[in-house]
Short mmCIF file of C-alpha atoms in Angstrom, two decimals:
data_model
loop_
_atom_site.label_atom_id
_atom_site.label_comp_id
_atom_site.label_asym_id
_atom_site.label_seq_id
_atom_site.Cartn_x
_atom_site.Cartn_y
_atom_site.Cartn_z
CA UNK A 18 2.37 -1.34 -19.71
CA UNK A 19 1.03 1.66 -21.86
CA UNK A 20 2.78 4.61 -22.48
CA UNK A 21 0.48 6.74 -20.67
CA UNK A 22 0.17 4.55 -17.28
CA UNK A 23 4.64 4.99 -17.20
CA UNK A 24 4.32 8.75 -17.70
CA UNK A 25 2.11 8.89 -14.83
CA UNK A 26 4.22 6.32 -12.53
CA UNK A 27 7.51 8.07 -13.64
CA UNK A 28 6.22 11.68 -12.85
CA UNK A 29 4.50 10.49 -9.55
CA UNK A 30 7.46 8.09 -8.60
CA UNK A 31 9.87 10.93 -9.51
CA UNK A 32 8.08 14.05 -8.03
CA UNK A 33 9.55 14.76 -4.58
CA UNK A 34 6.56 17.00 -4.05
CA UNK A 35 4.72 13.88 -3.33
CA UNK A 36 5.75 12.36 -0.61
CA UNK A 37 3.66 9.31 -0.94
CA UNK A 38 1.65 7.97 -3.67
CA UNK A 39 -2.00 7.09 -3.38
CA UNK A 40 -3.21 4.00 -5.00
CA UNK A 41 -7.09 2.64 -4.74
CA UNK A 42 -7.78 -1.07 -5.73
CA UNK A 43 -3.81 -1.84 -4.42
CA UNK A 44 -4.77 -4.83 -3.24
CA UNK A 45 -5.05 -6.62 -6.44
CA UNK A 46 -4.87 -6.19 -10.55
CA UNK A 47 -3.18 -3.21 -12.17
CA UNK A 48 -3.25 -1.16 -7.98
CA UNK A 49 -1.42 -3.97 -6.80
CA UNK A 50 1.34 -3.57 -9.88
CA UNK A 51 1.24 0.50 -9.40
CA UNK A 52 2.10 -0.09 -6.02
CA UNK A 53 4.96 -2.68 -7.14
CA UNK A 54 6.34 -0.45 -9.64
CA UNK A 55 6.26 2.42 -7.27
CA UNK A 56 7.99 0.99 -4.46
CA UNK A 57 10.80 -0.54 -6.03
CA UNK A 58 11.57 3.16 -6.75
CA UNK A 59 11.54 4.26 -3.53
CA UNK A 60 8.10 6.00 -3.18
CA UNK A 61 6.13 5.32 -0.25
CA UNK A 62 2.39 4.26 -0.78
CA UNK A 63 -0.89 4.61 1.12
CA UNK A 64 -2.76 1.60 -0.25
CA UNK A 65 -6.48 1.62 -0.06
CA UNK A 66 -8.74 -1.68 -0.82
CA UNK A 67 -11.46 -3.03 0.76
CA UNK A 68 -9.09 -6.15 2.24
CA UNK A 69 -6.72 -5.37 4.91
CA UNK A 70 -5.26 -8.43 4.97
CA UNK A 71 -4.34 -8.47 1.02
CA UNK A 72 -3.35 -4.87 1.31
CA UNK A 73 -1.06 -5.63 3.85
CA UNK A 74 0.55 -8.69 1.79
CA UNK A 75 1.30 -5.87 -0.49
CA UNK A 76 2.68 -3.94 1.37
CA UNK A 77 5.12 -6.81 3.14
CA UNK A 78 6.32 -7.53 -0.67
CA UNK A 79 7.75 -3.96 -0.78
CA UNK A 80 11.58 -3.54 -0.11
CA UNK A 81 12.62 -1.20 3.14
CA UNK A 82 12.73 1.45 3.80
CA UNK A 83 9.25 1.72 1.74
CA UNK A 84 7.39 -0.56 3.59
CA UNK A 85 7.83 1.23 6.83
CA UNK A 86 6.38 3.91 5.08
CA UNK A 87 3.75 2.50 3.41
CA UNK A 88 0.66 2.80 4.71
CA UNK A 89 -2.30 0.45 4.51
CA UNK A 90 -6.16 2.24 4.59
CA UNK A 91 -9.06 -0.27 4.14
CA UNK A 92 -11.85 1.66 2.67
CA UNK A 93 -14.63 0.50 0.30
CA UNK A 94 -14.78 3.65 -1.84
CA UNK A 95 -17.80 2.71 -3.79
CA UNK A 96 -19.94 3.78 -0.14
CA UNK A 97 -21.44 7.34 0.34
CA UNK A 98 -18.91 9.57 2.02
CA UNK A 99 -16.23 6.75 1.81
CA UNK A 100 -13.63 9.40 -0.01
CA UNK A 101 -13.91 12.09 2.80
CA UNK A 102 -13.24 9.47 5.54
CA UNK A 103 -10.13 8.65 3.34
CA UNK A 104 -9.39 11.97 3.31
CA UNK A 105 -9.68 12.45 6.72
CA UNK A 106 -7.78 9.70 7.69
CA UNK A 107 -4.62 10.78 5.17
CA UNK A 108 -5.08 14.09 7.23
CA UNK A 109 -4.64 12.56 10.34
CA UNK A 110 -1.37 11.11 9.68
CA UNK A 111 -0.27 13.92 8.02
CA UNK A 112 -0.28 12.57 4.67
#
């Protein structure tokens, strides 16, 4: 893993300021390994992917108490006004 991709996990995974960590693409590839790599040290995750299903396999993999946590968002972020739905629907949980 590169140097700079640890800094950020280590200062998000270690921040209690952020109570949950926001990964896009967590479904699969280097999202899916963020969200790994997060969990197993105890931050919660909001995973967003365009698969519920596979984002929901992820977030089954993660040890408790994380995975009650964890939330799944399917979103296809690539669509017009896809990130302000996402951020609407953090802010209705109270993310």
């Amino acid at each position: 893993m590169p140097i700079a991709v640890w800094h950020f996990m280590l200062y998000i995974g270690m921040n209690p300021s952020y109570m949950h960590a926001l990964i896009t693409g967590a479904s699969g590839g280097i999202g899916r390994e963020f969200a790994r790599q997060l969990a197993a040290r105890g931050k919660p995750c909001i995973l967003v992917g365009r698969d519920t299903a596979r984002l929901e396999a992820v977030r089954m993999e993660m040890p408790e108490p994380v995975r009650g946590q964890s939330v799944v968002l399917a979103a296809d972020l690539s669509t017009p006004g896809a990130a302000d739905g996402l951020y609407a629907a953090c802010a209705g949980r109270g993310l």
